Amino acid sequence: MKAADLIPVVSQLNPLKQYGKVTRVVGLTIESQGPKTAIGDICLIHTNHQKEIVWAEVVGFKDQKVLLMPFTPMVDIGPGNLVEATGKSLQIKVGTNIVGQVLDGIGRPLNGMDLPKGLLVTDAEREPPNPLMRPRIDTPLSLGVKAIDGLLTVGRGQRVGIFAGSGVGKSTLLSMITKHSEADVNVIALIGERGREVKEFIERDLGEKGMKKSIVVVATSDQPALMRVKGAFTATAIAEYFRDQGKHVNLMMDSVTRFAMAQREIGLAVGEPPTTKGYTPSVFALLPRLLERSGTYNEGSITAFYTVLVDGDDLNEPIADAVRGILDGHLVLDRKLADKGHFPAIHILKSVSRIMNEIVTPEHREIASTVRRLLATYEESEDLIQIGAYKKGSSPEVDEAMEKIPSIHAFLQQDMHEAYTFDETMEQLVKSVQS
C-alpha cells in the first residue's frame, strides 16, 4: 500500500482512548461515569482480574450515567473498574470458510477454536434494503416438503412464520427444509434454545448432510439477554453476506418469540414501561428491523423461516400477531394433528402463503384450491361423520370429501427423511384428488 493511500486511514484514527469508571450494578445493567459514547457502541470493561475483559453494549443513559449490558455473566465486575469505549458497534467476521461452523451469538466459534483466516468484517446490525431495490418474488422455491410445496408454495425471497406451541414439530420441520430445499446456503439461528437440544438438533436433525451447507448460530437460554438478541442479528448479517455474493440463502430462526423476550428483559432493565403482556415498546420497534432485512435483493435472496411460540396455541398473542402482520405468510402447526401422529402437523386451512397465487401455474392453483375445499368441507362435517350421524347421500360435497380425504391426508404426511422434487409433489397432489 502506498503512503498516499494510508492518509485517509490514519486521519480517521483517534489517538486518544475514552475511559469511564463503573459506579454500580443494578439488576442486569452496569452503570458507569463516562466514557463518551453512543447507543449501540461496544465498551470493554477491565475487571478485577487484569486479563479478564468483559464486552458490554451501551443500552441507555440515566442522569449523565452510561447504562451498559454485558454479553457474558457479570462476574468479577466491581466499583471503579475501567470502562473503555471502542467507538464501534458490534462487528462480526463473515466468509465462505464459515460454512459448516457452529458460532455463538457474536460470531465466535462455539468450540473455542479460531475462525478461519481471510474473513471480512461486517456490522451485525444493518439497515433493511431500500424497498425499490427489492425485485418482485416470481420464482417458486422447492423445499422438499409436499404439504408446503403443493398447497402453501413458498417463493424465493419470501418470509414465512412457523407458528406452534412447544413440542409440535418445529425443529423437525426446519431440519427437513434445511436438508431438502434448493437453497445454496442455510443459516440457522437457535435463539434461547435449551443447551441440551443444540447438539441434538445438529447431530440428529441436521446430520452431516445438513451441516455441509449450513452455518449454525447458537445463543442458549442461559446466556444474557443481549447475547440472545445479538444472535438473531448475527445470523441475519451472515445471511446477508451470502446474499450479496449472489447466492440464494435459507435463514431459519428458532425462535422470534425468545428474541422478543430477550429484548423485553433489556427494555425493562433500562426503565422502559411494560405494555401488552409485559412487552416493552422497543420489542415492537425491533421486530420489523430484524424481519425486514430478509427477502429479495438485486444480487441474491434470503428466504426466511421464523418460528413463533404461541402460548396455549393462542395465535393472537402480541408477538404472534405482530410477526404475522410483517411476514409474507405463515404455517400453523396443530397440536391435534401431532397427537394423531400426523407429521408434519401443518394445519393447511389455518396456514397461508401470500405469494403462492402469483408464482404457481393456473393448473396448480386450481388443484390446490380443490384440496383446500375438500379439507374445509370434511372439517365442517367431521363431528357428524365420527359419531355416525351423517347419512351418505345427504350432501354430494361431503360424500366427495369423505371419499378423497384418506388420500389427501396421505399426501400431507411425510417422514422427516423423505424428500420430493417439485414435479413429484405435483404428481402426487393430482393423484390425491383424482383417486
Short mmCIF file of C-alpha atoms in Angstrom, two decimals:
data_model
loop_
_atom_site.label_atom_id
_atom_site.label_comp_id
_atom_site.label_asym_id
_atom_site.label_seq_id
_atom_site.Cartn_x
_atom_site.Cartn_y
_atom_site.Cartn_z
CA MET A 1 0.00 0.00 0.00
CA LYS A 2 1.33 3.44 -0.93
CA ALA A 3 1.86 6.17 1.65
CA ALA A 4 -0.81 8.31 -0.03
CA ASP A 5 -3.36 5.51 0.46
CA LEU A 6 -2.65 5.47 4.18
CA ILE A 7 -3.51 9.15 4.71
CA PRO A 8 -7.33 8.73 4.85
CA VAL A 9 -6.95 5.66 7.11
CA VAL A 10 -4.61 7.39 9.55
CA SER A 11 -6.75 10.55 9.58
CA GLN A 12 -9.68 8.53 10.94
CA LEU A 13 -7.70 7.07 13.81
CA ASN A 14 -8.27 8.52 17.27
CA PRO A 15 -5.02 8.56 19.27
CA LEU A 16 -6.94 9.14 22.50
CA LYS A 17 -8.87 6.42 24.30
CA GLN A 18 -12.04 7.31 26.16
CA TYR A 19 -12.41 5.77 29.64
CA GLY A 20 -15.04 5.75 32.34
CA LYS A 21 -15.49 4.00 35.68
CA VAL A 22 -18.08 1.54 36.93
CA THR A 23 -20.17 3.17 39.65
CA ARG A 24 -22.76 0.47 40.38
CA VAL A 25 -24.54 -2.63 39.08
CA VAL A 26 -28.33 -2.68 39.13
CA GLY A 27 -30.07 -5.88 38.06
CA LEU A 28 -28.96 -6.65 34.50
CA THR A 29 -27.28 -3.30 33.85
CA ILE A 30 -23.93 -1.74 34.73
CA GLU A 31 -23.78 2.00 35.40
CA SER A 32 -20.61 3.93 34.69
CA GLN A 33 -19.42 7.50 34.93
CA GLY A 34 -18.32 8.05 31.32
CA PRO A 35 -16.88 7.33 28.82
CA LYS A 36 -18.08 9.49 25.94
CA THR A 37 -20.02 7.02 23.80
CA ALA A 38 -23.31 6.40 21.98
CA ILE A 39 -26.21 3.94 21.99
CA GLY A 40 -25.18 0.62 20.43
CA ASP A 41 -21.43 1.12 20.91
CA ILE A 42 -19.31 -1.66 22.37
CA CYS A 43 -17.35 -0.92 25.55
CA LEU A 44 -14.67 -3.04 27.22
CA ILE A 45 -14.81 -3.40 31.00
CA HIS A 46 -11.46 -4.18 32.62
CA THR A 47 -12.36 -6.39 35.60
CA ASN A 48 -10.57 -7.03 38.88
CA HIS A 49 -8.66 -9.83 37.15
CA GLN A 50 -6.24 -7.95 34.91
CA LYS A 51 -6.51 -10.32 31.96
CA GLU A 52 -10.29 -10.53 32.05
CA ILE A 53 -12.14 -8.08 29.80
CA VAL A 54 -15.94 -8.08 29.61
CA TRP A 55 -17.64 -6.91 26.43
CA ALA A 56 -20.70 -4.75 27.00
CA GLU A 57 -23.02 -2.63 24.87
CA VAL A 58 -24.38 0.83 25.62
CA VAL A 59 -28.14 0.38 26.01
CA GLY A 60 -29.12 3.70 27.58
CA PHE A 61 -28.27 6.75 29.69
CA LYS A 62 -29.60 7.90 33.05
CA ASP A 63 -28.68 11.09 34.94
CA GLN A 64 -25.42 11.53 32.99
CA LYS A 65 -24.55 7.87 33.64
CA VAL A 66 -23.92 5.32 30.91
CA LEU A 67 -26.04 2.14 31.12
CA LEU A 68 -24.23 -0.96 29.86
CA MET A 69 -25.34 -4.52 29.40
CA PRO A 70 -22.70 -7.29 29.13
CA PHE A 71 -22.51 -10.13 26.62
CA THR A 72 -21.36 -12.51 29.37
CA PRO A 73 -22.38 -13.03 33.02
CA MET A 74 -21.37 -10.19 35.34
CA VAL A 75 -18.55 -11.90 37.21
CA ASP A 76 -15.58 -10.03 38.79
CA ILE A 77 -17.03 -6.61 37.94
CA GLY A 78 -16.59 -4.13 40.78
CA PRO A 79 -16.81 -0.41 41.52
CA GLY A 80 -14.08 1.60 39.86
CA ASN A 81 -13.39 -0.86 37.04
CA LEU A 82 -12.26 0.95 33.90
CA VAL A 83 -14.75 1.14 31.04
CA GLU A 84 -13.06 1.63 27.67
CA ALA A 85 -15.02 3.00 24.71
CA THR A 86 -14.34 1.43 21.33
CA GLY A 87 -16.45 3.87 19.30
CA LYS A 88 -17.83 0.98 17.24
CA SER A 89 -20.95 -1.15 17.24
CA LEU A 90 -20.80 -4.96 17.18
CA GLN A 91 -18.92 -6.32 14.17
CA ILE A 92 -18.58 -9.94 13.08
CA LYS A 93 -16.41 -11.83 10.60
CA VAL A 94 -18.01 -13.50 7.61
CA GLY A 95 -16.85 -15.52 4.62
CA THR A 96 -17.40 -18.75 2.71
CA ASN A 97 -14.99 -20.52 5.10
CA ILE A 98 -17.50 -20.41 7.96
CA VAL A 99 -19.89 -22.83 6.21
CA GLY A 100 -20.21 -25.91 8.46
CA GLN A 101 -19.31 -23.91 11.60
CA VAL A 102 -21.29 -23.54 14.82
CA LEU A 103 -20.95 -19.97 16.15
CA ASP A 104 -22.06 -18.14 19.28
CA GLY A 105 -24.28 -15.05 19.34
CA ILE A 106 -21.47 -12.67 18.35
CA GLY A 107 -19.94 -14.84 15.64
CA ARG A 108 -17.20 -16.72 17.55
CA PRO A 109 -16.76 -20.50 17.10
CA LEU A 110 -18.66 -22.29 19.84
CA ASN A 111 -15.97 -24.98 20.13
CA GLY A 112 -13.39 -22.42 21.25
CA MET A 113 -11.26 -22.73 18.10
CA ASP A 114 -10.13 -19.78 16.00
CA LEU A 115 -12.08 -18.61 12.98
CA PRO A 116 -10.58 -19.39 9.54
CA LYS A 117 -8.37 -16.71 8.00
CA GLY A 118 -9.36 -14.44 5.14
CA LEU A 119 -12.76 -13.37 6.50
CA LEU A 120 -14.39 -9.97 6.02
CA VAL A 121 -15.61 -7.74 8.84
CA THR A 122 -19.22 -6.51 8.73
CA ASP A 123 -21.68 -4.85 11.09
CA ALA A 124 -24.09 -7.20 12.85
CA GLU A 125 -26.88 -4.61 12.61
CA ARG A 126 -27.62 -3.12 9.21
CA GLU A 127 -30.48 -1.23 7.66
CA PRO A 128 -33.05 -3.24 5.66
CA PRO A 129 -32.70 -2.90 1.87
CA ASN A 130 -34.33 0.00 0.07
CA PRO A 131 -37.86 -1.14 -0.93
CA LEU A 132 -37.20 -0.08 -4.52
CA MET A 133 -34.18 -2.42 -4.66
CA ARG A 134 -36.32 -5.47 -3.87
CA PRO A 135 -37.32 -7.37 -7.03
CA ARG A 136 -40.75 -8.99 -7.01
CA ILE A 137 -40.92 -12.61 -5.89
CA ASP A 138 -41.61 -14.65 -9.03
CA THR A 139 -39.78 -17.97 -8.61
CA PRO A 140 -41.09 -20.93 -6.57
CA LEU A 141 -38.61 -22.49 -4.15
CA SER A 142 -38.86 -26.25 -3.71
CA LEU A 143 -38.46 -27.17 -0.03
CA GLY A 144 -38.86 -30.93 -0.47
CA VAL A 145 -41.90 -30.92 1.86
CA LYS A 146 -45.06 -31.97 -0.03
CA ALA A 147 -47.60 -30.14 2.13
CA ILE A 148 -45.77 -26.83 1.67
CA ASP A 149 -44.71 -27.16 -1.97
CA GLY A 150 -48.15 -28.38 -3.03
CA LEU A 151 -50.58 -26.24 -1.03
CA LEU A 152 -48.53 -23.39 0.51
CA THR A 153 -45.89 -22.80 -2.15
CA VAL A 154 -43.04 -20.59 -0.99
CA GLY A 155 -41.29 -18.17 -3.34
CA ARG A 156 -37.57 -17.46 -3.40
CA GLY A 157 -37.10 -14.48 -1.08
CA GLN A 158 -40.35 -14.95 0.83
CA ARG A 159 -40.54 -14.59 4.63
CA VAL A 160 -42.65 -17.20 6.41
CA GLY A 161 -43.61 -17.66 10.05
CA ILE A 162 -43.95 -21.11 11.63
CA PHE A 163 -46.47 -20.79 14.47
CA ALA A 164 -46.74 -23.56 17.06
CA GLY A 165 -46.75 -24.44 20.72
CA SER A 166 -43.89 -26.37 22.25
CA GLY A 167 -43.29 -29.95 21.14
CA VAL A 168 -45.37 -29.89 17.93
CA GLY A 169 -42.51 -30.41 15.47
CA LYS A 170 -40.99 -27.00 14.64
CA SER A 171 -37.37 -28.18 14.84
CA THR A 172 -38.13 -31.28 12.77
CA LEU A 173 -39.80 -29.19 10.05
CA LEU A 174 -36.80 -26.82 9.99
CA SER A 175 -34.42 -29.75 9.62
CA MET A 176 -36.47 -31.11 6.69
CA ILE A 177 -36.30 -27.73 4.94
CA THR A 178 -32.56 -27.48 5.63
CA LYS A 179 -31.74 -30.87 4.15
CA HIS A 180 -34.15 -30.94 1.21
CA SER A 181 -34.55 -27.36 -0.08
CA GLU A 182 -32.92 -25.94 -3.20
CA ALA A 183 -31.11 -23.13 -1.32
CA ASP A 184 -27.35 -22.66 -1.77
CA VAL A 185 -26.65 -21.95 1.92
CA ASN A 186 -28.60 -22.38 5.16
CA VAL A 187 -28.11 -20.05 8.13
CA ILE A 188 -29.79 -21.40 11.26
CA ALA A 189 -30.20 -19.30 14.41
CA LEU A 190 -31.07 -21.13 17.63
CA ILE A 191 -32.13 -18.30 19.93
CA GLY A 192 -32.99 -19.10 23.55
CA GLU A 193 -32.85 -22.87 22.99
CA ARG A 194 -32.15 -25.32 25.78
CA GLY A 195 -28.46 -26.18 25.83
CA ARG A 196 -29.29 -29.89 25.68
CA GLU A 197 -31.17 -29.50 22.41
CA VAL A 198 -28.40 -27.80 20.44
CA LYS A 199 -26.24 -30.88 19.90
CA GLU A 200 -29.34 -33.00 19.35
CA PHE A 201 -30.50 -30.65 16.60
CA ILE A 202 -27.09 -30.55 14.92
CA GLU A 203 -26.40 -34.30 15.04
CA ARG A 204 -29.88 -35.84 14.86
CA ASP A 205 -31.99 -33.35 12.89
CA LEU A 206 -29.37 -31.75 10.61
CA GLY A 207 -26.84 -34.55 10.37
CA GLU A 208 -23.75 -34.47 8.19
CA LYS A 209 -25.76 -33.76 5.04
CA GLY A 210 -27.47 -30.72 6.53
CA MET A 211 -24.29 -29.25 8.04
CA LYS A 212 -22.40 -29.37 4.72
CA LYS A 213 -24.16 -26.23 3.53
CA SER A 214 -25.18 -24.68 6.85
CA ILE A 215 -23.95 -22.22 9.46
CA VAL A 216 -25.50 -22.52 12.92
CA VAL A 217 -25.62 -19.55 15.31
CA VAL A 218 -26.39 -20.50 18.91
CA ALA A 219 -27.42 -18.31 21.86
CA THR A 220 -28.84 -20.62 24.54
CA SER A 221 -31.40 -19.67 27.17
CA ASP A 222 -28.80 -19.43 29.96
CA GLN A 223 -26.91 -16.64 28.20
CA PRO A 224 -27.52 -12.94 28.89
CA ALA A 225 -30.43 -11.28 27.09
CA LEU A 226 -28.10 -9.14 24.99
CA MET A 227 -26.34 -12.22 23.60
CA ARG A 228 -29.69 -13.72 22.58
CA VAL A 229 -30.72 -10.53 20.80
CA LYS A 230 -27.36 -10.21 19.03
CA GLY A 231 -27.53 -13.86 17.95
CA ALA A 232 -30.52 -13.03 15.75
CA PHE A 233 -28.75 -10.04 14.19
CA THR A 234 -25.52 -12.01 13.71
CA ALA A 235 -27.32 -14.79 11.83
CA THR A 236 -29.08 -12.24 9.63
CA ALA A 237 -25.77 -10.47 8.85
CA ILE A 238 -24.21 -13.80 7.82
CA ALA A 239 -27.18 -14.50 5.54
CA GLU A 240 -26.81 -11.01 4.03
CA TYR A 241 -23.15 -11.69 3.22
CA PHE A 242 -24.02 -14.79 1.18
CA ARG A 243 -26.97 -12.98 -0.41
CA ASP A 244 -24.59 -10.23 -1.57
CA GLN A 245 -22.48 -12.95 -3.24
CA GLY A 246 -25.49 -13.73 -5.43
CA LYS A 247 -26.49 -16.87 -3.52
CA HIS A 248 -29.98 -17.96 -2.52
CA VAL A 249 -29.99 -18.33 1.25
CA ASN A 250 -32.39 -20.00 3.66
CA LEU A 251 -32.43 -18.18 7.00
CA MET A 252 -34.12 -20.15 9.78
CA MET A 253 -34.63 -18.67 13.23
CA ASP A 254 -35.93 -20.59 16.22
CA SER A 255 -37.43 -18.60 17.74
CA VAL A 256 -38.52 -14.99 17.27
CA THR A 257 -40.53 -15.22 20.48
CA ARG A 258 -37.41 -15.81 22.58
CA PHE A 259 -35.71 -12.95 20.72
CA ALA A 260 -38.63 -10.72 21.75
CA MET A 261 -38.46 -11.98 25.35
CA ALA A 262 -34.74 -11.13 25.48
CA GLN A 263 -35.43 -7.60 24.22
CA ARG A 264 -38.18 -7.28 26.82
CA GLU A 265 -35.60 -8.07 29.52
CA ILE A 266 -33.32 -5.37 28.16
CA GLY A 267 -36.13 -2.82 27.89
CA LEU A 268 -37.37 -3.40 31.43
CA ALA A 269 -33.80 -3.23 32.77
CA VAL A 270 -33.25 0.25 31.29
CA GLY A 271 -36.59 1.56 32.52
CA GLU A 272 -39.00 1.14 29.61
CA PRO A 273 -42.67 0.89 30.61
CA PRO A 274 -44.24 -2.54 30.08
CA THR A 275 -47.20 -2.60 27.69
CA THR A 276 -49.14 -5.57 26.27
CA LYS A 277 -48.37 -8.71 28.31
CA GLY A 278 -45.29 -7.01 29.73
CA TYR A 279 -43.59 -6.43 26.36
CA THR A 280 -41.89 -3.05 26.08
CA PRO A 281 -42.31 -0.65 23.10
CA SER A 282 -38.76 -1.39 21.89
CA VAL A 283 -39.76 -5.01 21.20
CA PHE A 284 -42.34 -3.98 18.60
CA ALA A 285 -39.92 -1.43 17.12
CA LEU A 286 -37.12 -4.02 16.85
CA LEU A 287 -39.17 -6.80 15.20
CA PRO A 288 -39.55 -5.10 11.79
CA ARG A 289 -35.89 -4.01 11.89
CA LEU A 290 -34.95 -7.67 12.13
CA LEU A 291 -37.58 -9.27 9.90
CA GLU A 292 -37.38 -6.73 7.07
CA ARG A 293 -33.69 -7.48 6.47
CA SER A 294 -34.53 -10.77 4.76
CA GLY A 295 -36.21 -11.06 1.37
CA THR A 296 -35.25 -10.46 -2.26
CA TYR A 297 -32.37 -8.25 -3.37
CA ASN A 298 -30.60 -7.37 -6.62
CA GLU A 299 -27.76 -9.86 -6.17
CA GLY A 300 -29.43 -12.78 -4.40
CA SER A 301 -32.19 -13.58 -1.94
CA ILE A 302 -32.87 -14.60 1.65
CA THR A 303 -35.85 -16.90 2.10
CA ALA A 304 -36.60 -16.75 5.81
CA PHE A 305 -38.46 -19.06 8.19
CA TYR A 306 -39.13 -17.67 11.66
CA THR A 307 -40.67 -19.87 14.34
CA VAL A 308 -43.08 -18.26 16.79
CA LEU A 309 -44.01 -19.91 20.07
CA VAL A 310 -47.70 -19.45 20.84
CA ASP A 311 -48.69 -19.85 24.49
CA GLY A 312 -51.57 -22.31 24.77
CA ASP A 313 -51.68 -22.36 20.94
CA ASP A 314 -53.08 -18.79 21.05
CA LEU A 315 -52.34 -17.31 17.61
CA ASN A 316 -53.46 -13.85 18.72
CA GLU A 317 -50.89 -13.27 21.47
CA PRO A 318 -48.92 -10.00 20.94
CA ILE A 319 -45.72 -11.32 19.35
CA ALA A 320 -47.54 -13.78 17.07
CA ASP A 321 -49.90 -11.03 15.96
CA ALA A 322 -47.06 -8.54 15.29
CA VAL A 323 -44.94 -11.07 13.39
CA ARG A 324 -47.87 -12.31 11.29
CA GLY A 325 -48.51 -8.73 10.16
CA ILE A 326 -44.92 -8.29 8.94
CA LEU A 327 -44.27 -11.61 7.19
CA ASP A 328 -45.44 -12.90 3.79
CA GLY A 329 -47.26 -15.94 5.09
CA HIS A 330 -47.47 -18.37 7.98
CA LEU A 331 -47.54 -22.11 8.64
CA VAL A 332 -49.59 -23.16 11.65
CA LEU A 333 -48.60 -26.43 13.34
CA ASP A 334 -51.60 -28.02 15.04
CA ARG A 335 -51.29 -29.97 18.28
CA LYS A 336 -54.33 -32.13 17.47
CA LEU A 337 -52.69 -33.32 14.25
CA ALA A 338 -49.44 -34.03 16.10
CA ASP A 339 -51.35 -36.03 18.72
CA LYS A 340 -52.74 -38.19 15.90
CA GLY A 341 -49.24 -38.87 14.57
CA HIS A 342 -49.81 -36.64 11.54
CA PHE A 343 -46.41 -35.11 10.68
CA PRO A 344 -45.55 -32.52 9.62
CA ALA A 345 -48.50 -31.24 11.65
CA ILE A 346 -49.32 -28.34 9.30
CA HIS A 347 -52.92 -27.17 9.56
CA ILE A 348 -53.50 -26.30 5.90
CA LEU A 349 -56.70 -24.30 6.43
CA LYS A 350 -55.13 -22.04 9.07
CA SER A 351 -51.94 -21.53 7.06
CA VAL A 352 -51.41 -19.19 4.14
CA SER A 353 -48.74 -18.21 1.62
CA ARG A 354 -49.42 -14.68 0.42
CA ILE A 355 -47.15 -15.18 -2.59
CA MET A 356 -48.42 -18.56 -3.83
CA ASN A 357 -51.06 -17.34 -6.30
CA GLU A 358 -48.50 -15.14 -8.06
CA ILE A 359 -45.83 -17.80 -8.62
CA VAL A 360 -47.69 -21.02 -9.46
CA THR A 361 -49.40 -22.08 -12.68
CA PRO A 362 -53.21 -21.78 -13.05
CA GLU A 363 -53.44 -25.60 -13.00
CA HIS A 364 -51.50 -25.80 -9.74
CA ARG A 365 -53.65 -23.06 -8.21
CA GLU A 366 -56.86 -24.85 -9.21
CA ILE A 367 -55.79 -28.23 -7.76
CA ALA A 368 -54.63 -26.60 -4.51
CA SER A 369 -57.99 -24.80 -4.21
CA THR A 370 -59.82 -28.10 -4.72
CA VAL A 371 -57.81 -29.78 -1.96
CA ARG A 372 -58.45 -26.88 0.45
CA ARG A 373 -62.19 -27.01 -0.37
CA LEU A 374 -62.34 -30.74 0.34
CA LEU A 375 -60.42 -30.30 3.62
CA ALA A 376 -62.76 -27.49 4.71
CA THR A 377 -65.87 -29.48 3.81
CA TYR A 378 -64.68 -32.54 5.71
CA GLU A 379 -63.65 -30.49 8.76
CA GLU A 380 -67.08 -28.85 8.96
CA SER A 381 -68.83 -32.24 8.99
CA GLU A 382 -66.19 -34.28 10.83
CA ASP A 383 -68.06 -34.42 14.14
CA LEU A 384 -71.22 -35.73 12.48
CA ILE A 385 -69.23 -38.28 10.50
CA GLN A 386 -67.32 -39.52 13.55
CA ILE A 387 -70.45 -40.16 15.63
CA GLY A 388 -72.27 -41.77 12.69
CA ALA A 389 -74.94 -39.06 12.42
CA TYR A 390 -74.19 -38.29 8.79
CA LYS A 391 -76.03 -40.40 6.21
CA LYS A 392 -74.25 -40.97 2.95
CA GLY A 393 -76.04 -39.24 0.06
CA SER A 394 -77.21 -36.27 2.13
CA SER A 395 -74.63 -33.96 0.56
CA PRO A 396 -72.62 -34.60 -2.63
CA GLU A 397 -69.85 -32.29 -1.37
CA VAL A 398 -69.47 -34.16 1.91
CA ASP A 399 -69.60 -37.52 0.11
CA GLU A 400 -66.76 -36.40 -2.19
CA ALA A 401 -64.73 -35.15 0.78
CA MET A 402 -65.22 -38.43 2.69
CA GLU A 403 -64.10 -40.39 -0.37
CA LYS A 404 -60.92 -38.40 -1.01
CA ILE A 405 -59.83 -37.38 2.50
CA PRO A 406 -57.72 -40.54 3.11
CA SER A 407 -55.61 -39.90 0.01
CA ILE A 408 -55.31 -36.18 0.86
CA HIS A 409 -54.12 -36.99 4.40
CA ALA A 410 -51.63 -39.48 2.96
CA PHE A 411 -50.30 -36.72 0.68
CA LEU A 412 -49.94 -34.28 3.59
CA GLN A 413 -47.91 -36.69 5.74
CA GLN A 414 -44.20 -37.19 5.22
CA ASP A 415 -41.33 -38.79 7.12
CA MET A 416 -38.52 -36.41 8.02
CA HIS A 417 -36.02 -38.41 5.90
CA GLU A 418 -38.18 -38.33 2.76
CA ALA A 419 -37.64 -35.69 0.09
CA TYR A 420 -39.70 -34.88 -3.00
CA THR A 421 -38.95 -32.76 -6.04
CA PHE A 422 -41.48 -30.17 -7.14
CA ASP A 423 -42.60 -32.38 -10.05
CA GLU A 424 -43.05 -35.41 -7.77
CA THR A 425 -45.09 -33.30 -5.36
CA MET A 426 -47.38 -32.07 -8.15
CA GLU A 427 -47.86 -35.60 -9.44
CA GLN A 428 -48.92 -36.85 -6.01
CA LEU A 429 -51.12 -33.80 -5.41
CA VAL A 430 -53.07 -34.51 -8.62
CA LYS A 431 -53.44 -38.19 -7.67
CA SER A 432 -54.79 -37.28 -4.22
CA VAL A 433 -57.89 -35.60 -5.70
CA GLN A 434 -58.37 -37.96 -8.64
CA SER A 435 -58.46 -41.18 -6.64
#
